[in-house]
């Protein structure tokens, strides 16, 4: 009888251990697959370019692009362009996200504000921010401010719309509980609206960072004398395709890096998701 009881106690523990090992193996497999796909593409590109199956003038081997990346980094040119672009991205991102969150929360909480601002947002949202670049340059000049405002404008709309949707879709029971306990406007804003809209709001911020990268490249191509977009455009015009690919790889890298950072932030703020 004792042996039978001991086996009944051990079996669930062993099963749980097997399940844990299985989950760990699945997690490692996912990591390997995530890493293997870009490595496969790079190796295939290297092979096709070296063997002449694709024109190396237009698609230089990745190893040569790495060499160009190293040379540009050692000369300081690369860090100059990267630093300028990152400043514009962060400044424009914050200038767009912070007002979007505040306005989105107010629109979600108060019907009159929502009805007043919704037509303006719906009318302006379909207009590409780059189409407004001439007006932005007239208002703010051709310096850094116009580029930051351009990025802010492109980031603003997805964040404000997602924030409004997050507040509007908060479960009614939380609103009723807050009212019953006499929550004031400040408590309602910070204790109910902000946490309740976070999941949808963060999705909008995730979209905003991707749009910020797209916008900065286009803005720097059209009216700048520095930055990653400027590097890509001038290298293309001069047929310096290795330098052009360095710029493209940098944009891809920063897009992936920012996405990982925001996903990590989302995991910290929303551990139950």
mmCIF file of C-alpha atoms in Angstrom:
data_model
loop_
_atom_site.group_PDB
_atom_site.id
_atom_site.type_symbol
_atom_site.label_atom_id
_atom_site.label_comp_id
_atom_site.label_asym_id
_atom_site.label_seq_id
_atom_site.Cartn_x
_atom_site.Cartn_y
_atom_site.Cartn_z
ATOM 1 C CA UNK A 1 0.000 0.000 0.000
ATOM 2 C CA UNK A 2 2.821 2.379 0.884
ATOM 3 C CA UNK A 3 4.583 1.655 -2.406
ATOM 4 C CA UNK A 4 1.376 2.313 -4.299
ATOM 5 C CA UNK A 5 0.927 5.625 -2.523
ATOM 6 C CA UNK A 6 4.517 6.612 -3.212
ATOM 7 C CA UNK A 7 4.120 5.828 -6.915
ATOM 8 C CA UNK A 8 0.902 7.893 -7.045
ATOM 9 C CA UNK A 9 2.823 10.800 -5.521
ATOM 10 C CA UNK A 10 5.861 10.442 -7.771
ATOM 11 C CA UNK A 11 4.026 10.011 -11.054
ATOM 12 C CA UNK A 12 2.463 13.494 -11.147
ATOM 13 C CA UNK A 13 5.850 15.054 -10.326
ATOM 14 C CA UNK A 14 7.532 13.090 -13.100
ATOM 15 C CA UNK A 15 4.787 14.039 -15.528
ATOM 16 C CA UNK A 16 5.148 17.705 -14.618
ATOM 17 C CA UNK A 17 8.909 17.452 -15.120
ATOM 18 C CA UNK A 18 8.419 15.886 -18.555
ATOM 19 C CA UNK A 19 5.958 18.624 -19.494
ATOM 20 C CA UNK A 20 8.450 21.286 -18.383
ATOM 21 C CA UNK A 21 11.228 19.692 -20.450
ATOM 22 C CA UNK A 22 8.888 19.512 -23.431
ATOM 23 C CA UNK A 23 8.042 23.208 -23.125
ATOM 24 C CA UNK A 24 11.743 24.048 -22.841
ATOM 25 C CA UNK A 25 12.520 22.064 -25.983
ATOM 26 C CA UNK A 26 9.711 23.781 -27.873
ATOM 27 C CA UNK A 27 10.993 27.190 -26.728
ATOM 28 C CA UNK A 28 14.540 26.359 -27.893
ATOM 29 C CA UNK A 29 13.205 25.124 -31.229
ATOM 30 C CA UNK A 30 11.341 28.394 -31.735
ATOM 31 C CA UNK A 31 14.515 30.342 -30.943
ATOM 32 C CA UNK A 32 16.547 28.262 -33.410
ATOM 33 C CA UNK A 33 13.946 28.757 -36.148
ATOM 34 C CA UNK A 34 13.848 32.515 -35.458
ATOM 35 C CA UNK A 35 17.632 32.795 -35.806
ATOM 36 C CA UNK A 36 18.004 30.359 -38.702
ATOM 37 C CA UNK A 37 15.768 32.167 -41.217
ATOM 38 C CA UNK A 38 17.910 35.365 -41.535
ATOM 39 C CA UNK A 39 21.114 33.301 -41.487
ATOM 40 C CA UNK A 40 19.749 31.162 -44.324
ATOM 41 C CA UNK A 41 18.868 34.245 -46.397
ATOM 42 C CA UNK A 42 22.333 35.775 -45.862
ATOM 43 C CA UNK A 43 24.118 32.526 -46.799
ATOM 44 C CA UNK A 44 21.922 32.099 -49.881
ATOM 45 C CA UNK A 45 22.580 35.700 -50.909
ATOM 46 C CA UNK A 46 26.342 35.201 -50.456
ATOM 47 C CA UNK A 47 26.291 32.011 -52.535
ATOM 48 C CA UNK A 48 24.204 33.466 -55.371
ATOM 49 C CA UNK A 49 26.320 36.618 -55.549
ATOM 50 C CA UNK A 50 29.669 34.793 -55.442
ATOM 51 C CA UNK A 51 28.620 32.275 -58.101
ATOM 52 C CA UNK A 52 27.243 34.971 -60.408
ATOM 53 C CA UNK A 53 23.674 33.682 -60.324
ATOM 54 C CA UNK A 54 22.664 37.215 -59.335
ATOM 55 C CA UNK A 55 24.463 40.373 -60.478
ATOM 56 C CA UNK A 56 27.024 41.296 -57.803
ATOM 57 C CA UNK A 57 26.960 44.904 -58.987
ATOM 58 C CA UNK A 58 23.372 45.249 -57.764
ATOM 59 C CA UNK A 59 23.488 42.652 -54.971
ATOM 60 C CA UNK A 60 27.042 42.665 -53.552
ATOM 61 C CA UNK A 61 27.950 39.731 -51.268
ATOM 62 C CA UNK A 62 27.014 40.285 -47.609
ATOM 63 C CA UNK A 63 30.660 39.806 -46.580
ATOM 64 C CA UNK A 64 31.615 42.833 -48.694
ATOM 65 C CA UNK A 65 28.751 44.835 -47.199
ATOM 66 C CA UNK A 66 30.093 43.941 -43.728
ATOM 67 C CA UNK A 67 33.520 45.199 -44.840
ATOM 68 C CA UNK A 68 31.978 48.482 -45.997
ATOM 69 C CA UNK A 69 30.055 48.714 -42.708
ATOM 70 C CA UNK A 70 33.320 48.307 -40.785
ATOM 71 C CA UNK A 71 35.161 50.900 -42.898
ATOM 72 C CA UNK A 72 32.350 53.441 -42.486
ATOM 73 C CA UNK A 73 32.258 52.794 -38.752
ATOM 74 C CA UNK A 74 36.017 53.275 -38.385
ATOM 75 C CA UNK A 75 35.886 56.539 -40.336
ATOM 76 C CA UNK A 76 33.114 57.888 -38.075
ATOM 77 C CA UNK A 77 30.767 58.580 -40.994
ATOM 78 C CA UNK A 78 28.346 55.816 -40.008
ATOM 79 C CA UNK A 79 27.975 56.943 -36.386
ATOM 80 C CA UNK A 80 27.299 60.499 -37.536
ATOM 81 C CA UNK A 81 24.367 59.404 -39.712
ATOM 82 C CA UNK A 82 23.037 56.961 -37.097
ATOM 83 C CA UNK A 83 23.225 59.519 -34.273
ATOM 84 C CA UNK A 84 21.324 62.164 -36.255
ATOM 85 C CA UNK A 85 18.597 59.716 -37.299
ATOM 86 C CA UNK A 86 18.149 58.281 -33.797
ATOM 87 C CA UNK A 87 17.791 61.789 -32.350
ATOM 88 C CA UNK A 88 15.103 62.637 -34.914
ATOM 89 C CA UNK A 89 13.295 59.324 -34.344
ATOM 90 C CA UNK A 90 13.221 59.571 -30.537
ATOM 91 C CA UNK A 91 12.304 63.266 -30.485
ATOM 92 C CA UNK A 92 9.547 62.824 -33.066
ATOM 93 C CA UNK A 93 8.301 59.641 -31.426
ATOM 94 C CA UNK A 94 7.937 61.291 -28.004
ATOM 95 C CA UNK A 95 6.427 64.439 -29.521
ATOM 96 C CA UNK A 96 3.797 62.294 -31.229
ATOM 97 C CA UNK A 97 3.130 59.634 -28.578
ATOM 98 C CA UNK A 98 2.709 61.775 -25.449
ATOM 99 C CA UNK A 99 -0.006 64.112 -26.837
ATOM 100 C CA UNK A 100 -1.668 61.136 -28.555
ATOM 101 C CA UNK A 101 -1.995 59.246 -25.266
ATOM 102 C CA UNK A 102 -3.373 62.275 -23.388
ATOM 103 C CA UNK A 103 -5.842 63.217 -26.148
ATOM 104 C CA UNK A 104 -6.828 59.571 -26.662
ATOM 105 C CA UNK A 105 -7.592 59.116 -22.960
ATOM 106 C CA UNK A 106 -9.647 62.318 -22.870
ATOM 107 C CA UNK A 107 -11.557 61.318 -25.991
ATOM 108 C CA UNK A 108 -12.264 57.890 -24.563
ATOM 109 C CA UNK A 109 -13.447 59.234 -21.210
ATOM 110 C CA UNK A 110 -15.496 62.217 -22.312
ATOM 111 C CA UNK A 111 -18.068 61.950 -25.089
ATOM 112 C CA UNK A 112 -18.177 65.671 -25.984
ATOM 113 C CA UNK A 113 -14.411 65.770 -26.529
ATOM 114 C CA UNK A 114 -14.611 62.579 -28.618
ATOM 115 C CA UNK A 115 -17.414 63.938 -30.807
ATOM 116 C CA UNK A 116 -15.597 67.263 -31.233
ATOM 117 C CA UNK A 117 -12.168 65.838 -32.192
ATOM 118 C CA UNK A 118 -13.139 62.650 -34.074
ATOM 119 C CA UNK A 119 -14.050 64.416 -37.374
ATOM 120 C CA UNK A 120 -10.719 66.259 -37.382
ATOM 121 C CA UNK A 121 -8.721 63.093 -36.706
ATOM 122 C CA UNK A 122 -10.677 61.057 -39.257
ATOM 123 C CA UNK A 123 -10.177 63.796 -41.873
ATOM 124 C CA UNK A 124 -6.432 64.232 -41.298
ATOM 125 C CA UNK A 125 -5.487 60.587 -40.718
ATOM 126 C CA UNK A 126 -5.734 59.434 -44.400
ATOM 127 C CA UNK A 127 -3.380 62.214 -45.554
ATOM 128 C CA UNK A 128 0.199 60.888 -45.681
ATOM 129 C CA UNK A 129 2.404 62.962 -43.420
ATOM 130 C CA UNK A 130 4.968 63.275 -46.208
ATOM 131 C CA UNK A 131 2.300 64.939 -48.368
ATOM 132 C CA UNK A 132 2.133 67.637 -45.683
ATOM 133 C CA UNK A 133 5.923 68.061 -45.684
ATOM 134 C CA UNK A 134 5.831 71.254 -47.837
ATOM 135 C CA UNK A 135 3.443 72.875 -45.330
ATOM 136 C CA UNK A 136 5.563 71.631 -42.409
ATOM 137 C CA UNK A 137 8.694 73.140 -44.019
ATOM 138 C CA UNK A 138 6.881 76.461 -44.578
ATOM 139 C CA UNK A 139 5.857 76.531 -40.904
ATOM 140 C CA UNK A 140 9.015 75.181 -39.261
ATOM 141 C CA UNK A 141 11.789 75.681 -41.846
ATOM 142 C CA UNK A 142 14.173 73.116 -43.319
ATOM 143 C CA UNK A 143 16.028 72.348 -40.088
ATOM 144 C CA UNK A 144 15.643 69.603 -37.512
ATOM 145 C CA UNK A 145 12.262 70.795 -36.219
ATOM 146 C CA UNK A 146 10.478 70.036 -39.494
ATOM 147 C CA UNK A 147 11.783 66.462 -39.545
ATOM 148 C CA UNK A 148 10.836 65.875 -35.907
ATOM 149 C CA UNK A 149 7.345 67.287 -36.515
ATOM 150 C CA UNK A 150 6.967 65.071 -39.607
ATOM 151 C CA UNK A 151 7.729 61.948 -37.556
ATOM 152 C CA UNK A 152 5.468 63.134 -34.710
ATOM 153 C CA UNK A 153 2.578 63.610 -37.126
ATOM 154 C CA UNK A 154 2.918 60.116 -38.550
ATOM 155 C CA UNK A 155 3.141 58.507 -35.088
ATOM 156 C CA UNK A 156 0.270 60.495 -33.554
ATOM 157 C CA UNK A 157 -2.694 58.942 -35.383
ATOM 158 C CA UNK A 158 -2.234 55.189 -34.728
ATOM 159 C CA UNK A 159 -1.526 55.879 -31.060
ATOM 160 C CA UNK A 160 -4.483 58.196 -30.467
ATOM 161 C CA UNK A 161 -6.942 55.904 -32.280
ATOM 162 C CA UNK A 162 -5.770 52.803 -30.392
ATOM 163 C CA UNK A 163 -5.871 54.673 -27.078
ATOM 164 C CA UNK A 164 -9.460 55.787 -27.668
ATOM 165 C CA UNK A 165 -10.427 52.238 -28.607
ATOM 166 C CA UNK A 166 -8.739 50.903 -25.468
ATOM 167 C CA UNK A 167 -10.636 53.282 -23.169
ATOM 168 C CA UNK A 168 -14.006 52.811 -24.887
ATOM 169 C CA UNK A 169 -13.691 49.021 -24.611
ATOM 170 C CA UNK A 170 -12.918 48.968 -20.879
ATOM 171 C CA UNK A 171 -15.341 46.642 -19.117
ATOM 172 C CA UNK A 172 -18.278 48.680 -17.817
ATOM 173 C CA UNK A 173 -18.083 47.045 -14.395
ATOM 174 C CA UNK A 174 -14.780 48.824 -13.640
ATOM 175 C CA UNK A 175 -16.313 52.190 -14.486
ATOM 176 C CA UNK A 176 -19.312 51.495 -12.257
ATOM 177 C CA UNK A 177 -17.110 50.406 -9.332
ATOM 178 C CA UNK A 178 -15.013 53.578 -9.652
ATOM 179 C CA UNK A 179 -18.140 55.748 -9.630
ATOM 180 C CA UNK A 180 -19.650 53.894 -6.675
ATOM 181 C CA UNK A 181 -16.477 54.445 -4.634
ATOM 182 C CA UNK A 182 -16.472 58.143 -5.501
ATOM 183 C CA UNK A 183 -13.348 58.228 -7.677
ATOM 184 C CA UNK A 184 -12.499 61.760 -8.795
ATOM 185 C CA UNK A 185 -11.379 62.718 -12.316
ATOM 186 C CA UNK A 186 -7.684 62.278 -11.524
ATOM 187 C CA UNK A 187 -8.171 58.824 -10.021
ATOM 188 C CA UNK A 188 -10.471 57.837 -12.876
ATOM 189 C CA UNK A 189 -7.834 58.974 -15.384
ATOM 190 C CA UNK A 190 -4.814 57.261 -13.831
ATOM 191 C CA UNK A 191 -6.406 54.253 -12.073
ATOM 192 C CA UNK A 192 -9.029 53.201 -14.637
ATOM 193 C CA UNK A 193 -8.552 54.736 -18.084
ATOM 194 C CA UNK A 194 -4.764 54.500 -18.378
ATOM 195 C CA UNK A 195 -4.288 50.895 -17.117
ATOM 196 C CA UNK A 196 -7.436 49.689 -18.870
ATOM 197 C CA UNK A 197 -6.382 51.049 -22.253
ATOM 198 C CA UNK A 198 -2.743 49.878 -21.994
ATOM 199 C CA UNK A 199 -3.040 46.642 -24.044
ATOM 200 C CA UNK A 200 -4.563 48.362 -27.079
ATOM 201 C CA UNK A 201 -2.502 51.515 -26.564
ATOM 202 C CA UNK A 202 0.775 49.573 -26.644
ATOM 203 C CA UNK A 203 -0.251 47.987 -29.939
ATOM 204 C CA UNK A 204 -0.692 51.497 -31.321
ATOM 205 C CA UNK A 205 2.736 52.500 -30.000
ATOM 206 C CA UNK A 206 4.199 49.398 -31.661
ATOM 207 C CA UNK A 207 2.679 50.509 -34.969
ATOM 208 C CA UNK A 208 3.913 54.038 -34.332
ATOM 209 C CA UNK A 209 7.561 53.029 -33.989
ATOM 210 C CA UNK A 210 7.439 51.189 -37.313
ATOM 211 C CA UNK A 211 5.835 54.196 -38.995
ATOM 212 C CA UNK A 212 8.485 56.468 -37.424
ATOM 213 C CA UNK A 213 11.249 54.479 -39.130
ATOM 214 C CA UNK A 214 9.469 54.593 -42.484
ATOM 215 C CA UNK A 215 8.906 58.323 -42.147
ATOM 216 C CA UNK A 216 12.449 59.237 -41.123
ATOM 217 C CA UNK A 217 13.932 57.476 -44.136
ATOM 218 C CA UNK A 218 11.580 59.234 -46.543
ATOM 219 C CA UNK A 219 11.981 62.620 -44.816
ATOM 220 C CA UNK A 220 15.784 62.382 -44.891
ATOM 221 C CA UNK A 221 15.721 61.406 -48.559
ATOM 222 C CA UNK A 222 13.672 64.484 -49.441
ATOM 223 C CA UNK A 223 15.203 67.235 -47.370
ATOM 224 C CA UNK A 224 18.316 66.479 -45.319
ATOM 225 C CA UNK A 225 22.085 66.477 -45.564
ATOM 226 C CA UNK A 226 22.647 63.734 -42.969
ATOM 227 C CA UNK A 227 20.968 60.662 -41.526
ATOM 228 C CA UNK A 228 20.383 57.064 -42.600
ATOM 229 C CA UNK A 229 17.792 58.028 -45.232
ATOM 230 C CA UNK A 230 20.209 60.575 -46.671
ATOM 231 C CA UNK A 231 22.938 57.910 -46.731
ATOM 232 C CA UNK A 232 20.668 55.472 -48.617
ATOM 233 C CA UNK A 233 19.537 58.047 -51.180
ATOM 234 C CA UNK A 234 22.939 59.603 -51.935
ATOM 235 C CA UNK A 235 24.582 56.164 -52.142
ATOM 236 C CA UNK A 236 21.910 55.040 -54.614
ATOM 237 C CA UNK A 237 22.389 58.140 -56.790
ATOM 238 C CA UNK A 238 26.169 57.630 -56.791
ATOM 239 C CA UNK A 239 25.738 53.872 -57.464
ATOM 240 C CA UNK A 240 27.531 53.053 -54.189
ATOM 241 C CA UNK A 241 25.308 50.085 -53.530
ATOM 242 C CA UNK A 242 27.342 48.617 -50.670
ATOM 243 C CA UNK A 243 26.876 51.850 -48.716
ATOM 244 C CA UNK A 244 23.198 51.825 -49.667
ATOM 245 C CA UNK A 245 22.757 48.295 -48.294
ATOM 246 C CA UNK A 246 24.524 49.358 -45.076
ATOM 247 C CA UNK A 247 21.795 51.971 -44.591
ATOM 248 C CA UNK A 248 19.032 49.474 -45.365
ATOM 249 C CA UNK A 249 20.446 46.923 -42.917
ATOM 250 C CA UNK A 250 20.636 49.609 -40.206
ATOM 251 C CA UNK A 251 16.976 50.532 -40.650
ATOM 252 C CA UNK A 252 16.017 46.852 -40.492
ATOM 253 C CA UNK A 253 18.140 46.341 -37.378
ATOM 254 C CA UNK A 254 16.691 49.321 -35.519
ATOM 255 C CA UNK A 255 13.150 48.299 -36.460
ATOM 256 C CA UNK A 256 13.727 44.834 -35.004
ATOM 257 C CA UNK A 257 15.487 46.242 -31.913
ATOM 258 C CA UNK A 258 12.729 48.756 -31.141
ATOM 259 C CA UNK A 259 10.105 46.049 -31.613
ATOM 260 C CA UNK A 260 11.878 43.769 -29.106
ATOM 261 C CA UNK A 261 12.177 46.629 -26.586
ATOM 262 C CA UNK A 262 8.474 47.467 -26.862
ATOM 263 C CA UNK A 263 7.491 43.795 -26.589
ATOM 264 C CA UNK A 264 9.640 43.530 -23.459
ATOM 265 C CA UNK A 265 7.970 46.652 -22.041
ATOM 266 C CA UNK A 266 4.578 45.159 -22.852
ATOM 267 C CA UNK A 267 5.513 41.938 -21.040
ATOM 268 C CA UNK A 268 6.528 43.947 -17.941
ATOM 269 C CA UNK A 269 3.449 46.172 -17.920
ATOM 270 C CA UNK A 270 0.999 43.426 -18.915
ATOM 271 C CA UNK A 271 2.371 40.176 -17.399
ATOM 272 C CA UNK A 272 -1.040 38.472 -17.669
ATOM 273 C CA UNK A 273 -1.070 38.691 -21.485
#
